[in-house]
Short mmCIF file of C-alpha atoms in Angstrom, two decimals:
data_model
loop_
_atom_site.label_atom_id
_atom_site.label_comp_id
_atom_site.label_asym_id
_atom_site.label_seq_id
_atom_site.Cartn_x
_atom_site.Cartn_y
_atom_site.Cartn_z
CA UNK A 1 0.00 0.00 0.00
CA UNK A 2 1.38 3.15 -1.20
CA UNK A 3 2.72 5.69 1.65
CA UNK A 4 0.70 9.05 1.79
CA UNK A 5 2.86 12.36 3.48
CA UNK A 6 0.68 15.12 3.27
CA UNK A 7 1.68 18.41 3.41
CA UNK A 8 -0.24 21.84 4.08
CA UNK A 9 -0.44 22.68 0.09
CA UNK A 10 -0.34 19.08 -1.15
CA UNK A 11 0.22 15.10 -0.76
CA UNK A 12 3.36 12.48 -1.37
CA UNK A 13 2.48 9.56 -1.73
CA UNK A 14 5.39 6.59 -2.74
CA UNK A 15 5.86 3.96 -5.72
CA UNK A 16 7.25 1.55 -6.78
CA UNK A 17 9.98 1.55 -9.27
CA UNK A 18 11.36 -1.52 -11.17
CA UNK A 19 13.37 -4.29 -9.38
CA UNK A 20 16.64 -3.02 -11.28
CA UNK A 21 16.39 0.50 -9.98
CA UNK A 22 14.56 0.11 -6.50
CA UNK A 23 15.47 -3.04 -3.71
CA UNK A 24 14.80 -4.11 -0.16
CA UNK A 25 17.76 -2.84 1.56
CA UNK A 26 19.68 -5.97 3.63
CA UNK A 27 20.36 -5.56 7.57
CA UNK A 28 21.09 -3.48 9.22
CA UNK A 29 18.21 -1.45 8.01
CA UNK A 30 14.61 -2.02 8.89
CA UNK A 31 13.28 -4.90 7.50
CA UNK A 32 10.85 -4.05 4.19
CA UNK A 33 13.22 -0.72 3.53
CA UNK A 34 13.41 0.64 0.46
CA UNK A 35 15.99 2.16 -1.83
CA UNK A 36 15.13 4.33 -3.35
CA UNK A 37 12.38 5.73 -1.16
CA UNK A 38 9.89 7.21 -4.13
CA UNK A 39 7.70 9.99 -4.00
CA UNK A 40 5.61 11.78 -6.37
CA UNK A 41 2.81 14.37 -5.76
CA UNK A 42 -0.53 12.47 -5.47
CA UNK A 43 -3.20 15.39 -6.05
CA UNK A 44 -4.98 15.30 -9.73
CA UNK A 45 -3.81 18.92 -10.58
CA UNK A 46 -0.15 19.62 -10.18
CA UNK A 47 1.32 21.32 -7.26
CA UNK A 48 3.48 24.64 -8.47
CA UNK A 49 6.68 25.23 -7.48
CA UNK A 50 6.01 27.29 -3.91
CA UNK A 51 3.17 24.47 -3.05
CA UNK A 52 6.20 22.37 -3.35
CA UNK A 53 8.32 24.66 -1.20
CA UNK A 54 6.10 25.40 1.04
CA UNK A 55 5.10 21.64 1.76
CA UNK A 56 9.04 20.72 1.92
CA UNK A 57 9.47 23.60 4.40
CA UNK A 58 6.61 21.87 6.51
CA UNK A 59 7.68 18.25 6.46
CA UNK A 60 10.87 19.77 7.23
CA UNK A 61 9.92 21.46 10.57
CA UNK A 62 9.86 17.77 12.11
CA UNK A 63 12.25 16.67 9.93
CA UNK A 64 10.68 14.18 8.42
CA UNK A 65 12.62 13.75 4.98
CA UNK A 66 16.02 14.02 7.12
CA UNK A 67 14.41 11.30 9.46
CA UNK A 68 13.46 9.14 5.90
CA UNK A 69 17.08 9.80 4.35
CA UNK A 70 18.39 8.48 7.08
CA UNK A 71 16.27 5.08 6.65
CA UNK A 72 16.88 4.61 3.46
CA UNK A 73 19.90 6.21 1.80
CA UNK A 74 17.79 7.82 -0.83
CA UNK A 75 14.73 9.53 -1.90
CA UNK A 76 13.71 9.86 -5.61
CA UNK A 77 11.43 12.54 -6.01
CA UNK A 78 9.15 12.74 -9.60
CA UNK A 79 6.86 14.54 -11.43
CA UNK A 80 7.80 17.82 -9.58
CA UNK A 81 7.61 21.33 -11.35
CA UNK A 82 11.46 21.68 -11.54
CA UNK A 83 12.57 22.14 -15.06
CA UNK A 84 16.24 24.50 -14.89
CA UNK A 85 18.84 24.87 -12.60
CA UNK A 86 17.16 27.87 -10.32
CA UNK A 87 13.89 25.60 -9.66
CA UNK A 88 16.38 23.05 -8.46
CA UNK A 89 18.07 25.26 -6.23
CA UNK A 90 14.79 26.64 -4.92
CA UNK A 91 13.56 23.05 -3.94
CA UNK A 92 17.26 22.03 -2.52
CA UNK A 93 17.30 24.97 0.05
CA UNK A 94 13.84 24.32 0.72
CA UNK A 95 15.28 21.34 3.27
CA UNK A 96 16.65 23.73 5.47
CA UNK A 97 20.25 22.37 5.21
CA UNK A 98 22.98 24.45 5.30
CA UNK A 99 25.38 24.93 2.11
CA UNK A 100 28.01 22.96 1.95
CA UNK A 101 31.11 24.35 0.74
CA UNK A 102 33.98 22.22 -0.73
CA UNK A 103 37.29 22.65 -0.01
CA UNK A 104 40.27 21.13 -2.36
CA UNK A 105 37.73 20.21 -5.08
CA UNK A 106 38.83 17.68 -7.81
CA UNK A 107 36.61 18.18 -10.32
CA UNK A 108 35.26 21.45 -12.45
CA UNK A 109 31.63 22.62 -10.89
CA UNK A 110 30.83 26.11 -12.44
CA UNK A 111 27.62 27.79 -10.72
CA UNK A 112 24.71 27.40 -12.44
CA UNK A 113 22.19 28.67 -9.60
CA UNK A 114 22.71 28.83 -6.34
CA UNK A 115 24.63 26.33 -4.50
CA UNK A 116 24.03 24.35 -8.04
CA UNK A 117 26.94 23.05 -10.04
CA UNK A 118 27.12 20.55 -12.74
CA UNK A 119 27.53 16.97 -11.18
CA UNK A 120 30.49 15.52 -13.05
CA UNK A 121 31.92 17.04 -17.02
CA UNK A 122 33.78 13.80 -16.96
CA UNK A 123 33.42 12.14 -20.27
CA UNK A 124 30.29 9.81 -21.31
CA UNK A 125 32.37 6.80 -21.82
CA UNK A 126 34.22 6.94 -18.07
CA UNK A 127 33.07 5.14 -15.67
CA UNK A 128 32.70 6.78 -11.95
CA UNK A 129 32.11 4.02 -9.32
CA UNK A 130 29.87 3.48 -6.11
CA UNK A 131 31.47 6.51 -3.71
CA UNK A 132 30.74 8.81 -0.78
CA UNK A 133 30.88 11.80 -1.99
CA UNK A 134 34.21 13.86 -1.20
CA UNK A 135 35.17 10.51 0.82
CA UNK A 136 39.59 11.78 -0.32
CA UNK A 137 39.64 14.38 2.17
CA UNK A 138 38.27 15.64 5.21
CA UNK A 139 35.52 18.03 4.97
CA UNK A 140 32.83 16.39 3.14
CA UNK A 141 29.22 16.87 3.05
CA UNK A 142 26.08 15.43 4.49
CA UNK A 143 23.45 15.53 1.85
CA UNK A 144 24.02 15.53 -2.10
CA UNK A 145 21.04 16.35 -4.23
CA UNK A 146 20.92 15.07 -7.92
CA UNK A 147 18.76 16.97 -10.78
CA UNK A 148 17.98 15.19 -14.27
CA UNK A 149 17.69 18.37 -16.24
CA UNK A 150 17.96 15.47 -20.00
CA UNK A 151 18.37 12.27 -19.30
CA UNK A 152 19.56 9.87 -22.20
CA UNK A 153 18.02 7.36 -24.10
CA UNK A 154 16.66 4.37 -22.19
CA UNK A 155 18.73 1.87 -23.51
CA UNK A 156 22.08 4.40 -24.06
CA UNK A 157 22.96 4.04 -20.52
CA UNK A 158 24.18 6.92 -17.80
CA UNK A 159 22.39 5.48 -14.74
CA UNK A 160 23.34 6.52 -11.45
CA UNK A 161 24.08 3.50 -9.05
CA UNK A 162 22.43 3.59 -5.44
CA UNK A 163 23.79 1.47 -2.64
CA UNK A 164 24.22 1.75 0.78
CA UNK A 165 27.15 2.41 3.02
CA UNK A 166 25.61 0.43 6.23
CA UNK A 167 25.12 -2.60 4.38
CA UNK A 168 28.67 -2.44 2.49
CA UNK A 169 30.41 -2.10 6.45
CA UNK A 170 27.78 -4.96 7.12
CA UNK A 171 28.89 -7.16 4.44
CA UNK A 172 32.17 -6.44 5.14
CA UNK A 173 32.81 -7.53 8.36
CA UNK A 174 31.01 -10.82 7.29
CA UNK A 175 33.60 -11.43 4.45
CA UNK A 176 37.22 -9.49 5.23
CA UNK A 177 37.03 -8.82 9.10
CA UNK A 178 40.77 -8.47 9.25
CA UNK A 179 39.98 -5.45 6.18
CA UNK A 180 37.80 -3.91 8.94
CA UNK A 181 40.03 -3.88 11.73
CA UNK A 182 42.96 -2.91 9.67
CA UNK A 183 40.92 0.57 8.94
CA UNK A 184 39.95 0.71 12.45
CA UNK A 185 43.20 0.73 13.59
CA UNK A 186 44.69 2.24 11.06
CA UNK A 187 42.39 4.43 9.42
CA UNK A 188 43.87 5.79 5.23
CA UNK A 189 46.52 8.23 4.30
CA UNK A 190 44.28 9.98 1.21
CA UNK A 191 47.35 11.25 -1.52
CA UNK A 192 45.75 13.69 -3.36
CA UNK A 193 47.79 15.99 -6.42
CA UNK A 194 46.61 19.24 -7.52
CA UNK A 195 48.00 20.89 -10.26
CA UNK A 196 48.15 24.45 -12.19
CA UNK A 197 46.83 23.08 -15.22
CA UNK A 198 43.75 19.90 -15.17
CA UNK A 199 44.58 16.70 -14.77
CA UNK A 200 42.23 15.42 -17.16
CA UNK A 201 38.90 16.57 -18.87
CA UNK A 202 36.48 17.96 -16.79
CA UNK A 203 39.09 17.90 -13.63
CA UNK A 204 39.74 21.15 -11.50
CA UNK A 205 43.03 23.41 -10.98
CA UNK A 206 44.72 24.02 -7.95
CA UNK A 207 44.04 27.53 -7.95
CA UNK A 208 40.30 26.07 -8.20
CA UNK A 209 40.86 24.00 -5.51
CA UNK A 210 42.03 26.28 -3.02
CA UNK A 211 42.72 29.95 -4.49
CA UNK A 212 39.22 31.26 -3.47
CA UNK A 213 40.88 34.31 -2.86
CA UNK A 214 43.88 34.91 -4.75
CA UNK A 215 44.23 38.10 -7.34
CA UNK A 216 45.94 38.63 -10.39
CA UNK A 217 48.75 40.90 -8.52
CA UNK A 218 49.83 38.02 -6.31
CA UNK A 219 52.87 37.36 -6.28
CA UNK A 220 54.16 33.16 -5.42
CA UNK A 221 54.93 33.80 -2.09
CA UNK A 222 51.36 35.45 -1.47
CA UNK A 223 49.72 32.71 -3.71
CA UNK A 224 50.88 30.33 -1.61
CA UNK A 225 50.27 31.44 2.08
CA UNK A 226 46.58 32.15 1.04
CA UNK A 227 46.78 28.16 -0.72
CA UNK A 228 48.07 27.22 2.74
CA UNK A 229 45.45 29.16 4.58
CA UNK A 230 42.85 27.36 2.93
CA UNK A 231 44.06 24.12 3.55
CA UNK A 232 44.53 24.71 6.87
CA UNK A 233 40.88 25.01 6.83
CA UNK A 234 40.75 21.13 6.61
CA UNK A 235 41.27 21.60 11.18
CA UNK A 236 42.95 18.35 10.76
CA UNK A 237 46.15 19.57 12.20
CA UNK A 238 49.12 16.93 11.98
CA UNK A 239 46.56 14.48 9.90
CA UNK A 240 47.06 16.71 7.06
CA UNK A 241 50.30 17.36 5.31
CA UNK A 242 51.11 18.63 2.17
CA UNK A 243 53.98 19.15 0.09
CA UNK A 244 54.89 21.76 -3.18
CA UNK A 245 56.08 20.35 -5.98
CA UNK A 246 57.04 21.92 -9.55
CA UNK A 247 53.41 21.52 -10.84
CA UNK A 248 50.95 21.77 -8.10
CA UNK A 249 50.98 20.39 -4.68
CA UNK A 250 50.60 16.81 -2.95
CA UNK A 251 48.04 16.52 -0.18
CA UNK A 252 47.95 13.55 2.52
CA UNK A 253 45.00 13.36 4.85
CA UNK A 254 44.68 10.45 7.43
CA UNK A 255 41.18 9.74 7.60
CA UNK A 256 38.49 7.47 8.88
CA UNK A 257 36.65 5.16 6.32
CA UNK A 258 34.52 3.88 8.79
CA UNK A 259 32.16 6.60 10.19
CA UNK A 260 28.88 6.55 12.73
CA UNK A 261 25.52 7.56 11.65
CA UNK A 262 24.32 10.37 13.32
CA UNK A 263 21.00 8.89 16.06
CA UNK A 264 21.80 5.47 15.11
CA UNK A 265 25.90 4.90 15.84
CA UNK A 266 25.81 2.44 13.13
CA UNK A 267 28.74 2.02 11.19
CA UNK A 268 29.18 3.09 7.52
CA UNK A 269 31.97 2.16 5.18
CA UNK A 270 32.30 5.87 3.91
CA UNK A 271 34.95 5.64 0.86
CA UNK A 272 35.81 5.58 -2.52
CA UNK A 273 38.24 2.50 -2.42
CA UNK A 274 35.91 0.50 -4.78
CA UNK A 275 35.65 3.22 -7.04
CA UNK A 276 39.00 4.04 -7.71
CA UNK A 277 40.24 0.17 -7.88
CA UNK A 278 37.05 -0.55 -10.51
CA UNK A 279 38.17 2.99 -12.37
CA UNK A 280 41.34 1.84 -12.70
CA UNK A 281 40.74 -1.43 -14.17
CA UNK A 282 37.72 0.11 -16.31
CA UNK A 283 39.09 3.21 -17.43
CA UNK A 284 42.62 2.13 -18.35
CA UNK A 285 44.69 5.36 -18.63
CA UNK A 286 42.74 8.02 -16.77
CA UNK A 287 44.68 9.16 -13.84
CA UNK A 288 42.97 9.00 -10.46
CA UNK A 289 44.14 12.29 -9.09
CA UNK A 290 43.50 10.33 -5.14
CA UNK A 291 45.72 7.47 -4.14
CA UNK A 292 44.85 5.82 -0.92
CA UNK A 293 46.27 3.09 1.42
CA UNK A 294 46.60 2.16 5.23
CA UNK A 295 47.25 4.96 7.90
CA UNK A 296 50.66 3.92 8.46
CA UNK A 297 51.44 3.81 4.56
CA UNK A 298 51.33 0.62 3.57
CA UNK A 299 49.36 -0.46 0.56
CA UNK A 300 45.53 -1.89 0.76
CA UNK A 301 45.81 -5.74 -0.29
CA UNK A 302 44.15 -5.71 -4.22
CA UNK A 303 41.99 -9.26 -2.53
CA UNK A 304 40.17 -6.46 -0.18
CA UNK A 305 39.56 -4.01 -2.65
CA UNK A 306 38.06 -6.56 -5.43
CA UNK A 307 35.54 -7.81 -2.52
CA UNK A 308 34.52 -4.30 -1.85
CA UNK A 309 33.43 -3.86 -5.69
CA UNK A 310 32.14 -7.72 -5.67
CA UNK A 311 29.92 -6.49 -2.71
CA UNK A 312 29.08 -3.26 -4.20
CA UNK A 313 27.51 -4.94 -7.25
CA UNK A 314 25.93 -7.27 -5.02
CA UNK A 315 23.78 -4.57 -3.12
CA UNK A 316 23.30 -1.58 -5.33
CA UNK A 317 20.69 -0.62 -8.03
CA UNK A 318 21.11 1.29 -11.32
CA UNK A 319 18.74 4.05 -11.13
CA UNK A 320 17.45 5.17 -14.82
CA UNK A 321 17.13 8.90 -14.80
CA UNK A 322 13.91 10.90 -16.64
CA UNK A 323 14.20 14.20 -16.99
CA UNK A 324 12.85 16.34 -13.90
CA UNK A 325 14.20 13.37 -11.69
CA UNK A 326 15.50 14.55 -8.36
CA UNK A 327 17.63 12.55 -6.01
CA UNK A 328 18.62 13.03 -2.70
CA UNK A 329 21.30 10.91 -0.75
CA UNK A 330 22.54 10.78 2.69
CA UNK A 331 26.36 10.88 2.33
CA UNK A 332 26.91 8.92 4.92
CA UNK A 333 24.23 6.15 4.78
CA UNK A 334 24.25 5.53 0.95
CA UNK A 335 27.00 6.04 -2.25
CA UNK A 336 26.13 7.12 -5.83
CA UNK A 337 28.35 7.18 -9.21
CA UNK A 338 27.83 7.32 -13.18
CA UNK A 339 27.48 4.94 -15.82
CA UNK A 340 28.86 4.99 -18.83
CA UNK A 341 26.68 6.16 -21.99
CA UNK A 342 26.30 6.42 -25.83
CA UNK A 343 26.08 9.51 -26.57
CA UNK A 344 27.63 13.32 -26.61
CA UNK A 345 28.16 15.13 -23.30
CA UNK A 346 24.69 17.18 -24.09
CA UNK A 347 22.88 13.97 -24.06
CA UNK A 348 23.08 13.43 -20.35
CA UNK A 349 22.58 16.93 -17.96
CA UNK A 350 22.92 16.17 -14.29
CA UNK A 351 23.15 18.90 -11.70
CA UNK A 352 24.46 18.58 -8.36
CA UNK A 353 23.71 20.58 -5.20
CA UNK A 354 25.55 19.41 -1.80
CA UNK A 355 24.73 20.75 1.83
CA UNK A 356 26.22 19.94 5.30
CA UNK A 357 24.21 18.23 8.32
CA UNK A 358 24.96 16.87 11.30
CA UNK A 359 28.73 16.09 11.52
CA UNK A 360 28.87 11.99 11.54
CA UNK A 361 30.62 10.17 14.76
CA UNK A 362 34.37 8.43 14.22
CA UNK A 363 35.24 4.71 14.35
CA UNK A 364 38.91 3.88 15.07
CA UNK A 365 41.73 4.25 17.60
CA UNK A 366 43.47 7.34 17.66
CA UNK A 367 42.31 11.04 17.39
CA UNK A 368 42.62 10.62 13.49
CA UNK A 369 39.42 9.13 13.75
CA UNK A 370 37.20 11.95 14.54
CA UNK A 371 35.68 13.78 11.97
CA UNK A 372 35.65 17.29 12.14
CA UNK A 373 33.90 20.40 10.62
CA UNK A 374 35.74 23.03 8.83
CA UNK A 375 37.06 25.99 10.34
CA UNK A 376 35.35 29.37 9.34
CA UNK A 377 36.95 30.77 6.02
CA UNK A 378 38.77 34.00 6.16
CA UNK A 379 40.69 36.25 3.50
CA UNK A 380 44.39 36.71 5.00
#
């Protein structure tokens, strides 16, 4: 029987979706969970855009959608009156969430609307795995929202992958409990290279990455205290080193992969490690701009990393996108990524929009294991 939310200007009300984009989630989540949770508008005649708002904003004050995210992973929300990136934005901030701003960012996001970038330029044919999102450095955020302003042909591919973090940290200290205490005690050192020029199509600069507030009459020396200052930002202290080189910079964060969920404690494998071990075997020669291994250097057995993606595939869904789609994912209970398609870059538009929450609980020995939030930006 379908689920009705009602709201003060109109009604949600769930439905089903086909096995290949929508499962029962394993433990530990509820039993009969869904992922995707989704929701359309029930009412005959179409809500407008501030009915929408203004029923968000409602469900919101009790936070019930945080309270659902947090069940299952993600919501899919359809047949909503958001058709361009300022719509999008409109409904995003409508959650109540705070912006989340990204520090060191890999990739190229241009604003489009407010807090609304593209989600990945990257092209069709690459492959970007099951991940947390921002899971190679510290700061990362709670909630990631996903648009659908054209979605490809059905059968041309692009679907984003759904799957969720509890169950991977479930299934993983089933199959490779030494892999799980090896993180807890050790944690990851997270190698990340930024570098004046992109790294590869669609990737970001370091003065992207971190020279928010550098001007044209800098000179190096300036350039690179205000590059520091940012990265200080991280408030990792001695868990984040970095080091200049002749074409960018090296970063190395020691991190937790294994993080709590906020209310619950449960444990969440919150990473990237399948994602850059099935990119690398996928996507040949495209350079992973994040290396990771153990805390104390040494490198992640290959046996570990091939269960990870074996599990992965196991428990995740492809979700088929239709234009107007909106998906919303709880970075810390459930991980997204791209498929591949046929097609030109124009054939697939995907906007992202990424806000901070609660700041998730550690899980590990040592103060590298606390996660922390980032420290207030200021121009030096």
């Amino acid at each position: 029987m379908p689920l009705q939310i009602p709201t003060p200007t109109f009604t949600l009300e769930s439905f089903d979706l086909p096995s290949s984009n929508q499962r029962l989630l394993g433990p530990p989540h509820p039993p009969e969970t869904v992922t995707p949770l989704a929701l359309r508008p029930s009412d005959p005649t179409p809500p407008t855009l501030d009915d929408i708002i203004t029923g968000i904003q409602a469900l919101q004050h009790d936070h019930l959608l945080t309270q659902s995210l947090s069940r299952h992973g993600a919501l899919l929300f359809r047949n909503l009156p958001i058709h361009d990136a300022h719509s999008f934005s409109k409904f995003a901030h409508a959650f109540g969430y705070p912006p989340h701003e990204i520090i060191g960012i890999v990739v190229d996001r241009p604003l489009l609307a407010p807090n609304v970038a593209p989600a990945n330029e990257s092209p069709p044919e690459v492959l970007i795995y099951n991940h947390n999102e921002s899971p190679q450095v510290p700061h990362a955020p709670e909630y990631v929202f996903f648009y659908c302003h054209r979605a490809p042909s059905p059968d041309a591919g692009g679907e984003s992958p759904i799957s969720s973090s509890l169950e991977l940290f479930q299934r993983a200290q089933l199959e490779i409990p030494d892999f799980i205490t090896s993180l807890a005690q050790k944690g990851i050192l997270s190698r990340v290279t930024y570098t004046y020029t992109p790294q590869y199509k669609g990737g970001a600069t370091l003065l992207q990455s971190f020279g928010k507030h550098i001007h044209p009459e800098d000179d190096d020396a300036v350039r690179r205290r205000k590059i520091e200052a940012q990265i200080a930002r991280y408030n990792r202290g001695k868990h984040t080193t970095y080091e200049w080189t002749e074409d960018g910079i090296v970063l190395t964060h020691r991190l937790p992969v294994i993080r709590t969920q906020v209310g619950t404690n449960l444990p969440a494998l919150f990473t990237g490690l399948a994602a850059y071990y099935r990119g690398a075997k996928v996507n040949g020669a495209r350079k992973n701009v994040a290396r990771q291994m153990y805390g104390d250097g040494t490198e992640i057995p290959e046996r570990y990393l091939e269960t990870l993606a074996r599990i992965t595939d196991e428990i995740r869904v492809l979700h088929r996108w239709q234009e107007g789609d909106v998906l919303v994912f709880d970075n810390v209970v459930a991980q997204h990524g791209r498929e591949p398609w046929r097609g030109s870059q124009k054939d697939r538009i995907v906007m992202a929009s990424l806000f901070d929450g609660d700041v998730p609980g550690g899980y590990g020995f040592g103060d590298w294991a606390k996660v922390v939030p980032a420290l207030e930006d200021r121009e030096i």
